[in-house]
């Protein structure tokens, strides 16, 4: 029932990977370890005091007035035990607190490192189907969670318990080698059974967690899709899906419980067996006068210290297994250095004359998007890319932004190869407006300000005014503080235009900026764009006749190639693809009737 997982990272491998992250906390770690050791020594004090007490009381009983003689024993015992507990408060606090501090620090460093690293990756990294946002998030979260748990286990759970056990065993050997030997024999058996338990449960806890997540998100999806479910009358189908998930979850839960009950029973028996052996041996040694009465108590308590950590073993084993599996996914993302974006160093003043020379490009998924594309984009002019969808127009824009690099051929900007440009410099000189532009969670003001962070509120308002958005914002109850994600598609598009006004770049790339808008919004956005276009290099992908007509130069693309290029007039005379597309677009507008209604 357990799915096999790919497992190439070992615990040692994890340690090597995680070492740089915990290195800054070296001092804290050493301190925690020292406190752990002191704590482990302290844990044996009770046993030793008990032995001392029993032996002293036994000796006192033989005296004529044991009460009077015994006062000093009581004082010593109380002083040691209370003193120890007082010291323990500080030691425990220090050990747990610093252990937690290491855990929390490691967790936040791991999380931040993943974010910093991912931001440097190429766009292709994010379009890879293995790196979809949900998957990436889960892999990072799980990796961090399991690594953090490993650190916590080590410093807070395992280490104190095992240090305690090791010292207890040493004390046992020091007191009596035979008793030490008996405990040492029971321990491996106990160990073996725990390992068996862990193996049987290995992965089931993970499976349980997955099933719970699925069950929870299942309900969420169900609520989100309720209209579709009802309209297709699929209530029974969806109900059955949830029922099956619930059954699987139940099966895993019962399996875990059953296995645990069986093994826990067996382990308790072995522990008790060990205890019986220790009692039998110590009683024999006492009766044989090789040991004092107090030693029975001492060894029983020490044995308890030895067996305590092993009770936790199966849980720790499972956590280790989780860490090995999930840490691998996390470190794979973190170490994907081949995915880091390459950047040049050139930061010249940019005018915006692009030239594509025999460019071939295939997406990493294997989709060939451009073959032998050559085109010139004049600076200060508007160039339109026209063609049916899938022709490769957006791909050209992706390449101009250096989101991807051509496989063959080259792209020049102001006669310098695009690869030589510093990416930040290049992108800060390009304004990109897409069909749908991303609106961040937050206020309208912050969203507009994304175009240029350091502008004043007045400048934000000015940009909104130029994008025909200001009046509409004022009508909202919270004005510029309104949640931008609640705006309509047209208003969100205007935010993108307002950002463009703030960014004020010499190059503007527009990918169907008005495709999903109503007529009024299209008209207003066209006006805004006409205002900003002047004197800049503009590349526009559009199906809108008016926007195409406004262009200085037009390239027609089909299946990844440039078919023809020229002005509107030239292309119409060419009688080629452009004319076909243009005629079809004009016909779809029902131009005859339109002209007629405007003639009246
Ligand atoms: P257009 O903008 O002309 O509609 P695109 O440039 O978007 O065309 O697409 C050109 C080709 O590249 C299409 O076959 C498309 O499926 C493919 N393509 C576009 N984007 C990606 C991507 N991110 N990953 C893989 N293939 C893509």
Coordinates of C-alpha atoms and ligand atoms in Angstrom, one line a residue:
X1 CA 0.0 0.0 0.0
X2 CA 3.1 2.2 0.2
X3 CA 4.1 4.0 -3.0
X4 CA 7.8 3.6 -3.8
X5 CA 9.6 6.9 -3.7
X6 CA 12.8 7.8 -5.5
X7 CA 15.5 8.1 -2.8
X8 CA 19.0 9.0 -3.6
X9 CA 19.8 11.4 -0.8
X10 CA 21.1 9.8 2.4
X11 CA 20.9 11.2 5.9
X12 CA 24.6 12.1 5.6
X13 CA 23.8 13.8 2.3
X14 CA 21.1 15.9 4.0
X15 CA 23.6 16.8 6.7
X16 CA 26.1 18.0 4.1
X17 CA 23.4 20.0 2.3
X18 CA 22.0 21.6 5.4
X19 CA 25.4 22.3 7.1
X20 CA 25.8 25.7 5.4
X21 CA 22.4 26.8 6.6
X22 CA 23.1 25.9 10.3
X23 CA 26.7 27.1 10.2
X24 CA 25.8 30.6 11.4
X25 CA 24.3 29.1 14.5
X26 CA 27.4 27.1 15.4
X27 CA 27.9 28.7 18.8
X28 CA 24.2 28.2 19.6
X29 CA 24.5 24.5 18.6
X30 CA 27.6 23.9 20.7
X31 CA 25.8 25.6 23.6
X32 CA 22.8 23.4 23.1
X33 CA 24.9 20.3 23.0
X34 CA 26.7 21.2 26.2
X35 CA 23.4 21.9 27.9
X36 CA 22.1 18.5 26.6
X37 CA 25.1 16.7 28.1
X38 CA 24.6 18.4 31.4
X39 CA 20.9 17.6 31.3
X40 CA 21.7 14.0 30.6
X41 CA 24.1 13.8 33.6
X42 CA 21.4 15.5 35.8
X43 CA 18.9 12.9 34.6
X44 CA 20.9 10.2 36.4
X45 CA 21.0 12.1 39.7
X46 CA 17.5 10.8 40.9
X47 CA 18.7 7.2 40.5
X48 CA 21.9 7.8 42.3
X49 CA 20.2 9.7 45.1
X50 CA 17.7 6.9 45.5
X51 CA 20.5 4.4 45.9
X52 CA 22.2 6.6 48.4
X53 CA 19.0 7.0 50.4
X54 CA 18.1 3.3 50.5
X55 CA 21.7 2.3 51.4
X56 CA 21.9 5.0 54.1
X57 CA 18.5 4.2 55.6
X58 CA 19.4 0.6 55.6
X59 CA 22.7 1.4 57.5
X60 CA 20.8 3.8 59.8
X61 CA 18.3 1.2 60.8
X62 CA 21.1 -0.8 62.4
X63 CA 21.9 2.1 64.7
X64 CA 20.3 2.6 68.2
X65 CA 18.7 6.0 67.4
X66 CA 18.2 6.2 63.6
X67 CA 16.0 9.3 63.7
X68 CA 18.6 11.5 65.2
X69 CA 21.4 10.1 63.1
X70 CA 19.3 10.3 60.0
X71 CA 18.7 14.1 60.0
X72 CA 21.8 14.8 58.0
X73 CA 20.8 12.2 55.3
X74 CA 17.4 14.0 54.9
X75 CA 19.2 17.4 54.6
X76 CA 21.6 16.1 52.0
X77 CA 18.9 14.3 49.9
X78 CA 16.6 17.4 50.0
X79 CA 19.4 19.7 49.1
X80 CA 20.6 17.6 46.2
X81 CA 17.2 16.9 44.7
X82 CA 15.8 20.5 45.1
X83 CA 19.1 22.0 43.9
X84 CA 19.1 19.7 40.9
X85 CA 15.5 20.6 40.0
X86 CA 16.3 24.3 40.3
X87 CA 19.3 23.9 38.0
X88 CA 17.2 21.8 35.7
X89 CA 14.7 24.6 35.2
X90 CA 17.5 26.7 33.6
X91 CA 19.1 23.8 31.7
X92 CA 15.8 22.6 30.3
X93 CA 14.8 26.1 29.3
X94 CA 18.2 26.8 27.7
X95 CA 18.3 23.4 25.9
X96 CA 14.7 23.6 24.6
X97 CA 14.8 27.3 23.8
X98 CA 18.0 27.2 21.9
X99 CA 17.0 24.0 20.2
X100 CA 13.8 25.8 19.0
X101 CA 15.8 28.9 18.1
X102 CA 18.0 26.8 15.8
X103 CA 14.9 25.1 14.3
X104 CA 13.0 28.4 13.7
X105 CA 16.1 30.1 12.3
X106 CA 16.9 27.2 10.0
X107 CA 13.3 27.1 8.8
X108 CA 13.2 30.8 7.9
X109 CA 16.7 30.7 6.2
X110 CA 15.6 27.7 4.1
X111 CA 12.4 29.4 3.1
X112 CA 14.1 32.7 2.2
X113 CA 16.9 30.9 0.3
X114 CA 14.3 29.1 -1.9
X115 CA 12.6 32.4 -2.7
X116 CA 15.8 34.3 -3.5
X117 CA 17.1 31.4 -5.6
X118 CA 13.8 31.0 -7.6
X119 CA 13.7 34.7 -8.5
X120 CA 17.0 34.2 -10.3
X121 CA 15.7 31.4 -12.5
X122 CA 14.8 31.6 -16.2
X123 CA 11.2 32.0 -17.3
X124 CA 11.5 28.5 -18.8
X125 CA 11.9 27.1 -15.3
X126 CA 8.5 28.2 -14.4
X127 CA 6.8 27.0 -17.6
X128 CA 8.1 23.5 -17.0
X129 CA 5.2 21.3 -16.0
X130 CA 7.1 20.0 -13.0
X131 CA 7.5 23.5 -11.7
X132 CA 3.9 24.7 -11.8
X133 CA 3.2 27.1 -9.0
X134 CA 1.3 24.6 -6.9
X135 CA 3.8 21.8 -7.3
X136 CA 6.7 24.1 -6.6
X137 CA 5.0 25.5 -3.5
X138 CA 4.3 22.0 -2.1
X139 CA 7.8 20.8 -2.8
X140 CA 9.4 23.7 -1.1
X141 CA 6.9 23.7 1.9
X142 CA 7.3 20.0 2.4
X143 CA 11.1 20.1 2.1
X144 CA 11.4 22.9 4.6
X145 CA 8.9 21.2 6.9
X146 CA 10.6 17.9 7.0
X147 CA 14.1 19.4 7.3
X148 CA 12.9 21.6 10.1
X149 CA 11.4 18.6 11.8
X150 CA 14.7 16.8 11.4
X151 CA 16.5 19.6 13.1
X152 CA 13.9 19.7 15.8
X153 CA 14.1 16.0 16.3
X154 CA 17.8 16.1 16.6
X155 CA 18.1 18.9 19.0
X156 CA 14.9 18.7 21.0
X157 CA 13.9 15.1 21.0
X158 CA 16.6 12.6 19.9
X159 CA 19.7 14.1 21.3
X160 CA 18.6 14.6 24.9
X161 CA 17.0 11.2 25.1
X162 CA 20.0 9.4 23.5
X163 CA 22.5 11.3 25.6
X164 CA 20.5 10.3 28.6
X165 CA 20.4 6.7 27.6
X166 CA 24.1 6.5 26.8
X167 CA 25.1 8.0 30.1
X168 CA 22.6 5.8 32.0
X169 CA 24.2 2.7 30.4
X170 CA 27.7 3.9 31.3
X171 CA 26.6 4.4 34.9
X172 CA 25.1 0.9 34.9
X173 CA 28.4 -0.6 33.6
X174 CA 30.4 1.4 36.2
X175 CA 28.1 0.0 39.0
X176 CA 28.1 -3.5 37.7
X177 CA 29.2 -5.0 34.5
X178 CA 26.7 -7.8 34.4
X179 CA 23.7 -5.6 34.9
X180 CA 25.2 -3.4 32.2
X181 CA 25.4 -6.4 29.9
X182 CA 21.8 -7.5 30.5
X183 CA 20.6 -4.0 29.5
X184 CA 22.8 -3.9 26.5
X185 CA 21.3 -7.2 25.3
X186 CA 17.7 -6.1 25.7
X187 CA 18.4 -2.8 23.9
X188 CA 19.2 -4.3 20.5
X189 CA 16.2 -6.5 20.6
X190 CA 14.0 -3.5 21.4
X191 CA 15.8 -1.6 18.6
X192 CA 15.1 -4.4 16.1
X193 CA 11.4 -4.5 16.9
X194 CA 11.2 -0.7 16.7
X195 CA 12.9 -0.8 13.3
X196 CA 10.5 -3.4 12.1
X197 CA 7.6 -1.3 13.3
X198 CA 9.0 1.8 11.6
X199 CA 9.5 -0.2 8.3
X200 CA 5.9 -1.4 8.4
X201 CA 4.7 2.1 8.9
X202 CA 7.2 3.8 6.7
X203 CA 5.4 6.1 4.3
X204 CA 2.0 5.4 5.8
X205 CA 2.1 8.6 7.8
X206 CA 3.0 10.5 4.7
X207 CA 0.3 8.7 2.8
X208 CA -2.1 9.7 5.6
X209 CA -1.1 13.3 5.3
X210 CA -1.5 13.3 1.5
X211 CA -4.9 11.7 1.8
X212 CA -6.0 14.3 4.4
X213 CA -4.8 17.1 2.1
X214 CA -6.6 15.6 -0.8
X215 CA -9.8 15.3 1.3
X216 CA -9.6 18.9 2.4
X217 CA -8.8 20.3 -1.0
X218 CA -11.5 18.0 -2.4
X219 CA -14.1 19.8 -0.4
X220 CA -12.8 23.2 -1.4
X221 CA -12.8 22.3 -5.1
X222 CA -16.3 21.0 -4.6
X223 CA -17.5 24.2 -3.1
X224 CA -15.8 26.3 -5.8
X225 CA -17.3 24.2 -8.6
X226 CA -20.7 23.9 -7.2
X227 CA -22.5 25.6 -10.1
X228 CA -20.8 23.4 -12.7
X229 CA -21.5 20.3 -10.7
X230 CA -25.1 21.1 -10.3
X231 CA -25.6 22.3 -13.9
X232 CA -24.1 18.9 -15.2
X233 CA -26.1 17.0 -12.5
X234 CA -22.9 15.4 -11.2
X235 CA -23.6 15.5 -7.5
X236 CA -23.6 11.7 -7.2
X237 CA -20.3 11.4 -9.1
X238 CA -18.6 14.0 -6.9
X239 CA -20.1 12.5 -3.8
X240 CA -18.7 9.1 -4.8
X241 CA -15.3 10.6 -5.4
X242 CA -15.2 12.0 -1.9
X243 CA -16.5 8.8 -0.4
X244 CA -13.7 6.8 -2.1
X245 CA -11.1 9.2 -0.7
X246 CA -12.7 8.9 2.8
X247 CA -12.5 5.1 2.5
X248 CA -8.8 5.2 1.6
X249 CA -8.1 7.6 4.5
X250 CA -10.0 5.3 6.9
X251 CA -8.0 2.2 5.7
X252 CA -4.7 4.0 6.2
X253 CA -5.8 5.2 9.7
X254 CA -6.9 1.7 10.7
X255 CA -3.7 0.2 9.3
X256 CA -1.6 2.6 11.3
X257 CA -3.5 2.0 14.5
X258 CA -3.5 -1.8 14.2
X259 CA 0.3 -1.9 13.5
X260 CA 1.1 0.5 16.3
X261 CA -1.0 -1.4 18.8
X262 CA 0.6 -4.8 18.0
X263 CA 4.2 -3.4 18.0
X264 CA 3.6 -1.2 21.1
X265 CA 2.4 -4.3 23.0
X266 CA 5.4 -6.3 21.9
X267 CA 7.7 -3.5 22.8
X268 CA 6.2 -3.1 26.3
X269 CA 6.6 -6.8 26.8
X270 CA 10.3 -6.7 25.8
X271 CA 10.9 -3.6 28.0
X272 CA 9.2 -5.4 30.9
X273 CA 11.2 -8.5 30.2
X274 CA 14.4 -6.4 30.4
X275 CA 13.2 -4.9 33.6
X276 CA 12.5 -8.3 35.1
X277 CA 15.9 -9.5 34.1
X278 CA 17.5 -6.5 35.7
X279 CA 15.5 -7.0 38.9
X280 CA 16.3 -10.7 39.0
X281 CA 20.0 -10.1 38.5
X282 CA 20.2 -7.2 41.0
X283 CA 18.2 -9.1 43.6
X284 CA 20.5 -12.1 43.1
X285 CA 23.6 -9.9 43.5
X286 CA 22.1 -8.3 46.6
X287 CA 21.3 -11.7 48.2
X288 CA 24.8 -12.8 47.2
X289 CA 26.1 -9.7 49.0
X290 CA 27.8 -8.3 45.9
X291 CA 25.5 -5.3 45.8
X292 CA 23.7 -3.1 48.3
X293 CA 19.9 -2.9 48.5
X294 CA 20.0 0.6 47.0
X295 CA 21.5 -0.7 43.8
X296 CA 18.2 -2.5 42.8
X297 CA 16.5 0.9 42.8
X298 CA 19.4 2.5 41.0
X299 CA 19.4 -0.1 38.1
X300 CA 15.7 -0.1 37.7
X301 CA 15.7 3.7 37.2
X302 CA 18.7 3.6 35.0
X303 CA 17.1 0.9 32.8
X304 CA 14.1 3.2 32.4
X305 CA 16.5 5.9 31.2
X306 CA 18.0 3.5 28.7
X307 CA 14.7 2.3 27.2
X308 CA 12.9 5.7 27.1
X309 CA 14.4 6.9 23.8
X310 CA 13.9 3.7 22.0
X311 CA 10.1 4.1 22.5
X312 CA 10.4 7.1 20.2
X313 CA 12.4 5.3 17.6
X314 CA 9.8 4.4 15.0
X315 CA 8.6 8.0 14.9
X316 CA 12.1 9.3 14.4
X317 CA 12.8 6.7 11.8
X318 CA 9.7 7.9 9.8
X319 CA 10.7 11.5 10.2
X320 CA 14.1 10.7 8.8
X321 CA 12.6 8.9 5.9
X322 CA 10.4 11.9 5.2
X323 CA 13.3 14.2 5.4
X324 CA 15.3 12.1 3.0
X325 CA 12.5 12.1 0.4
X326 CA 11.2 15.7 0.7
X327 CA 14.6 17.3 1.3
X328 CA 15.6 16.0 -2.1
X329 CA 12.8 17.8 -3.9
X330 CA 13.7 21.0 -2.0
X331 CA 17.4 20.8 -2.7
X332 CA 16.8 20.0 -6.3
X333 CA 15.0 23.3 -6.7
X334 CA 17.6 25.1 -4.7
X335 CA 20.5 23.7 -6.7
X336 CA 19.0 24.1 -10.2
X337 CA 21.9 26.4 -11.1
X338 CA 21.6 25.5 -14.7
X339 CA 18.2 27.3 -14.5
X340 CA 19.8 30.6 -13.5
X341 CA 19.2 33.4 -15.9
X342 CA 22.3 34.5 -17.9
X343 CA 22.9 38.2 -18.1
X344 CA 25.5 40.3 -19.8
X345 CA 27.0 43.5 -18.5
X346 CA 26.3 46.0 -21.2
X347 CA 24.2 49.0 -20.0
X348 CA 24.2 51.4 -23.0
X349 CA 21.6 54.0 -23.6
X350 CA 18.8 52.2 -25.4
X351 CA 17.1 53.7 -28.5
X352 CA 15.1 50.6 -29.4
X353 CA 16.2 49.4 -32.9
X354 CA 15.8 45.6 -32.8
X355 CA 17.0 43.3 -35.5
X356 CA 16.2 39.6 -35.6
X357 CA 18.6 37.6 -37.8
X358 CA 17.6 34.1 -38.9
X359 CA 16.2 33.3 -35.5
X360 CA 15.1 29.7 -34.7
X361 CA 13.4 29.0 -31.4
X362 CA 12.0 25.9 -29.8
X363 CA 10.4 26.0 -26.3
X364 CA 11.9 23.7 -23.8
X365 CA 8.8 21.6 -24.0
X366 CA 9.8 20.8 -27.6
X367 CA 7.3 23.1 -29.3
X368 CA 9.0 24.7 -32.3
X369 CA 7.8 28.3 -32.4
X370 CA 10.1 30.2 -34.7
X371 CA 12.1 29.2 -37.8
X372 CA 14.5 31.4 -39.6
X373 CA 12.8 34.6 -38.5
X374 CA 14.4 37.9 -39.7
X375 CA 12.8 41.2 -39.0
X376 CA 13.8 44.8 -38.4
X377 CA 12.1 46.9 -35.8
X378 CA 12.9 50.6 -36.3
X379 CA 13.4 52.8 -33.3
X380 CA 10.8 55.4 -32.6
X381 CA 8.3 53.7 -34.9
X382 CA 5.4 51.3 -34.4
X383 CA 5.7 47.8 -35.8
X384 CA 2.7 45.5 -35.9
X385 CA 2.9 41.7 -35.8
X386 CA 0.0 40.1 -37.6
X387 CA -1.0 36.5 -38.0
X388 CA -3.3 33.8 -36.9
X389 CA -3.0 32.5 -33.4
X390 CA -0.1 30.2 -32.8
X391 CA 2.0 31.9 -35.5
X392 CA 4.8 32.8 -33.1
X393 CA 4.0 36.5 -32.5
X394 CA 4.1 36.3 -28.7
X395 CA 7.2 34.3 -28.9
X396 CA 9.0 37.2 -30.7
X397 CA 8.0 39.4 -27.8
X398 CA 9.3 36.8 -25.3
X399 CA 12.6 36.8 -27.1
X400 CA 12.8 40.6 -27.2
X401 CA 12.4 40.7 -23.4
X402 CA 15.1 38.0 -23.1
X403 CA 12.7 35.7 -21.3
X404 CA 14.0 33.1 -23.7
X405 CA 17.2 33.0 -25.8
X406 CA 17.1 31.9 -29.5
X407 CA 18.5 28.5 -30.4
X408 CA 19.9 29.7 -33.6
X409 CA 20.5 33.2 -35.1
X410 CA 20.8 36.4 -33.2
X411 CA 18.8 39.3 -31.9
X412 CA 20.5 42.8 -32.0
X413 CA 19.3 45.9 -30.1
X414 CA 20.9 49.1 -31.3
X415 CA 23.5 46.8 -33.1
X416 CA 24.5 45.1 -29.9
X417 CA 23.7 41.4 -29.3
X418 CA 20.8 41.1 -26.9
X419 CA 22.7 38.5 -24.9
X420 CA 25.4 41.1 -24.0
X421 CA 22.8 43.3 -22.3
X422 CA 22.4 43.4 -18.5
X423 CA 19.0 41.9 -18.0
X424 CA 17.9 44.4 -15.4
X425 CA 19.0 47.3 -17.5
X426 CA 17.2 45.9 -20.6
X427 CA 14.0 45.2 -18.9
X428 CA 13.8 48.5 -17.1
X429 CA 13.8 50.1 -20.6
X430 CA 10.9 47.9 -21.8
X431 CA 7.2 48.4 -21.0
X432 CA 5.3 45.2 -21.6
X433 CA 1.5 45.1 -21.7
X434 CA -0.2 41.8 -22.3
X435 CA -3.8 40.8 -23.0
X436 CA -4.3 40.2 -19.3
X437 CA -1.9 41.8 -16.9
X438 CA -1.1 40.6 -13.5
X439 CA -2.7 42.4 -10.7
X440 CA -1.1 41.9 -7.3
X441 CA -3.1 41.4 -4.1
X442 CA -3.2 44.9 -2.7
X443 CA -4.5 48.4 -3.3
X444 CA -4.9 50.1 -6.6
X445 CA -2.2 52.6 -5.6
X446 CA 0.4 49.9 -4.9
X447 CA -0.5 48.2 -8.1
X448 CA 0.0 51.3 -10.2
X449 CA 3.2 52.1 -8.3
X450 CA 4.6 48.8 -9.5
X451 CA 5.6 50.8 -12.6
X452 CA 7.9 52.9 -10.6
X453 CA 8.2 52.5 -6.8
X454 CA 9.6 55.8 -5.8
X455 CA 7.0 58.1 -7.3
X456 CA 4.7 60.4 -5.3
X457 CA 0.9 59.8 -4.9
X458 CA 0.3 62.8 -7.2
X459 CA 2.3 61.1 -9.9
X460 CA 0.3 57.9 -9.4
X461 CA -2.9 59.9 -9.8
X462 CA -1.5 61.6 -12.9
X463 CA -0.7 58.2 -14.5
X464 CA -4.2 56.9 -13.6
X465 CA -5.7 60.0 -15.3
X466 CA -3.7 59.4 -18.5
X467 CA -5.0 55.8 -18.4
X468 CA -8.6 57.0 -18.1
X469 CA -8.8 55.3 -14.7
X470 CA -8.7 58.2 -12.2
X471 CA -12.4 59.1 -12.4
X472 CA -13.4 55.5 -11.9
X473 CA -11.2 55.1 -8.9
X474 CA -12.7 58.1 -7.2
X475 CA -16.1 56.5 -7.5
X476 CA -14.9 53.5 -5.4
X477 CA -15.6 53.7 -1.7
X478 CA -11.9 53.4 -0.7
X479 CA -10.6 55.2 -3.8
X480 CA -6.9 54.4 -4.4
X481 CA -6.9 52.1 -1.4
X482 CA -9.4 49.8 -3.0
X483 CA -8.5 46.2 -3.5
X484 CA -7.2 46.1 -7.1
X485 CA -8.0 42.4 -7.7
X486 CA -11.7 43.3 -7.5
X487 CA -11.6 45.6 -10.5
X488 CA -13.1 44.6 -13.9
X489 CA -10.9 43.3 -16.7
X490 CA -11.0 46.7 -18.4
X491 CA -10.0 48.6 -15.2
X492 CA -7.1 46.1 -14.6
X493 CA -5.9 46.7 -18.1
X494 CA -5.9 50.4 -17.4
X495 CA -3.8 49.8 -14.3
X496 CA -1.3 48.1 -16.7
X497 CA -1.3 51.2 -18.9
X498 CA -0.9 53.5 -15.9
X499 CA 2.1 51.5 -14.8
X500 CA 3.5 52.0 -18.3
X501 CA 3.1 55.8 -18.0
X502 CA 5.0 55.7 -14.7
X503 CA 7.7 53.4 -16.0
X504 CA 8.1 55.7 -19.1
X505 CA 10.3 53.3 -21.1
X506 CA 11.7 53.9 -24.6
X507 CA 10.5 50.5 -25.8
X508 CA 6.9 49.4 -25.5
X509 CA 5.8 45.8 -26.3
X510 CA 2.0 45.3 -26.6
X511 CA 0.6 41.8 -26.9
X512 CA -3.1 42.2 -27.8
X513 CA -3.7 44.8 -25.1
X514 CA -7.3 45.4 -26.0
X515 CA -8.4 41.9 -27.0
X516 CA -10.6 41.1 -24.1
X517 CA -12.2 44.5 -23.6
X518 CA -15.5 46.1 -24.5
X519 CA -15.7 48.8 -27.1
X520 CA -15.5 51.8 -24.8
X521 CA -12.5 50.5 -22.9
X522 CA -10.8 49.6 -26.2
X523 CA -11.3 53.1 -27.4
X524 CA -10.0 54.7 -24.2
X525 CA -7.0 52.4 -24.0
X526 CA -6.2 53.1 -27.6
X527 CA -6.2 56.8 -26.8
X528 CA -3.9 56.3 -23.9
X529 CA -1.6 54.1 -26.0
X530 CA -1.6 56.7 -28.8
X531 CA -0.5 59.3 -26.3
X532 CA 2.4 57.2 -24.9
X533 CA 3.5 55.8 -28.3
X534 CA 4.9 59.0 -29.7
X535 CA 8.6 58.9 -30.2
X536 CA 9.0 55.4 -28.8
X537 CA 9.7 52.1 -30.3
X538 CA 6.5 50.1 -30.2
X539 CA 5.9 46.5 -31.2
X540 CA 2.2 45.6 -31.1
X541 CA 0.4 42.3 -31.7
X542 CA -3.1 43.0 -32.5
X543 CA -6.1 41.8 -34.4
X544 CA -7.7 45.3 -34.3
X545 CA -7.8 46.8 -37.7
X546 CA -7.4 50.4 -36.4
X547 CA -4.3 49.5 -34.4
X548 CA -2.8 47.7 -37.4
X549 CA -3.6 50.6 -39.7
X550 CA -1.8 53.0 -37.3
X551 CA 1.5 51.1 -37.5
X552 CA 4.4 52.3 -39.6
X553 CA 5.5 48.7 -40.5
X554 CA 3.8 45.4 -40.4
X555 CA 5.1 41.8 -40.4
X556 CA 2.8 39.0 -41.2
X557 CA 3.7 35.7 -39.5
X558 CA 2.5 32.1 -40.2
X559 CA 3.6 28.9 -38.4
X560 CA 6.8 30.4 -37.0
X561 CA 7.9 32.2 -40.1
X562 CA 7.7 35.7 -41.5
X563 CA 5.6 35.6 -44.6
X564 CA 5.8 39.3 -45.7
X565 CA 6.6 42.7 -44.4
X566 CA 5.8 46.3 -45.4
X567 CA 3.4 49.2 -44.9
X568 CA -0.3 48.6 -45.0
X569 CA -0.4 49.9 -48.5
X570 CA 2.4 47.7 -49.8
X571 CA 1.0 44.6 -48.2
X572 CA -2.5 45.2 -49.6
X573 CA -0.9 45.5 -53.0
X574 CA 1.0 42.3 -52.4
X575 CA -2.3 40.4 -52.4
X576 CA -0.8 37.9 -49.9
X577 CA -1.7 36.6 -46.5
X578 CA -2.0 40.2 -45.1
X579 CA -4.8 41.0 -47.6
X580 CA -6.6 37.8 -46.8
X581 CA -6.5 38.4 -43.0
X582 CA -7.4 42.1 -43.4
X583 CA -10.3 41.3 -45.8
X584 CA -11.6 38.7 -43.4
X585 CA -11.4 41.1 -40.5
X586 CA -13.1 43.9 -42.4
X587 CA -15.9 41.5 -43.5
X588 CA -16.4 40.3 -40.0
X589 CA -17.1 43.9 -39.0
X590 CA -19.8 44.0 -41.7
X591 CA -18.2 47.1 -43.1
X592 CA -20.9 47.7 -45.8
X593 CA -23.7 48.1 -43.2
X594 CA -21.4 50.1 -41.0
X595 CA -20.6 52.6 -43.7
X596 CA -24.2 52.8 -44.6
X597 CA -25.3 53.6 -41.0
X598 CA -22.6 56.3 -40.8
X599 CA -23.6 57.8 -44.1
X600 CA -27.1 58.8 -42.9
Ligands
LIG1 P1 0.9 33.7 -31.2 O1 1.3 34.8 -30.3 O2 1.2 34.1 -32.6 O3 -0.5 33.3 -31.0 P2 2.8 32.1 -29.8 O4 4.1 32.7 -30.0 O5 2.1 32.2 -28.5 O6 1.8 32.4 -31.0 O7 3.0 30.5 -30.0 C1 3.8 29.9 -31.0 C2 3.9 28.4 -30.8 O8 4.7 28.2 -29.6 C3 2.6 27.7 -30.6 O9 2.7 26.5 -31.2 C4 2.5 27.6 -29.1 O10 1.8 26.4 -28.8 C5 3.9 27.5 -28.6 N1 4.1 28.0 -27.3 C6 3.8 29.3 -26.9 N2 4.2 29.5 -25.6 C7 4.7 28.3 -25.2 C8 5.3 27.9 -24.0 N3 5.4 28.7 -22.9 N4 5.8 26.7 -23.9 C9 5.7 25.8 -24.9 N5 5.2 26.2 -26.1 C10 4.7 27.4 -26.3

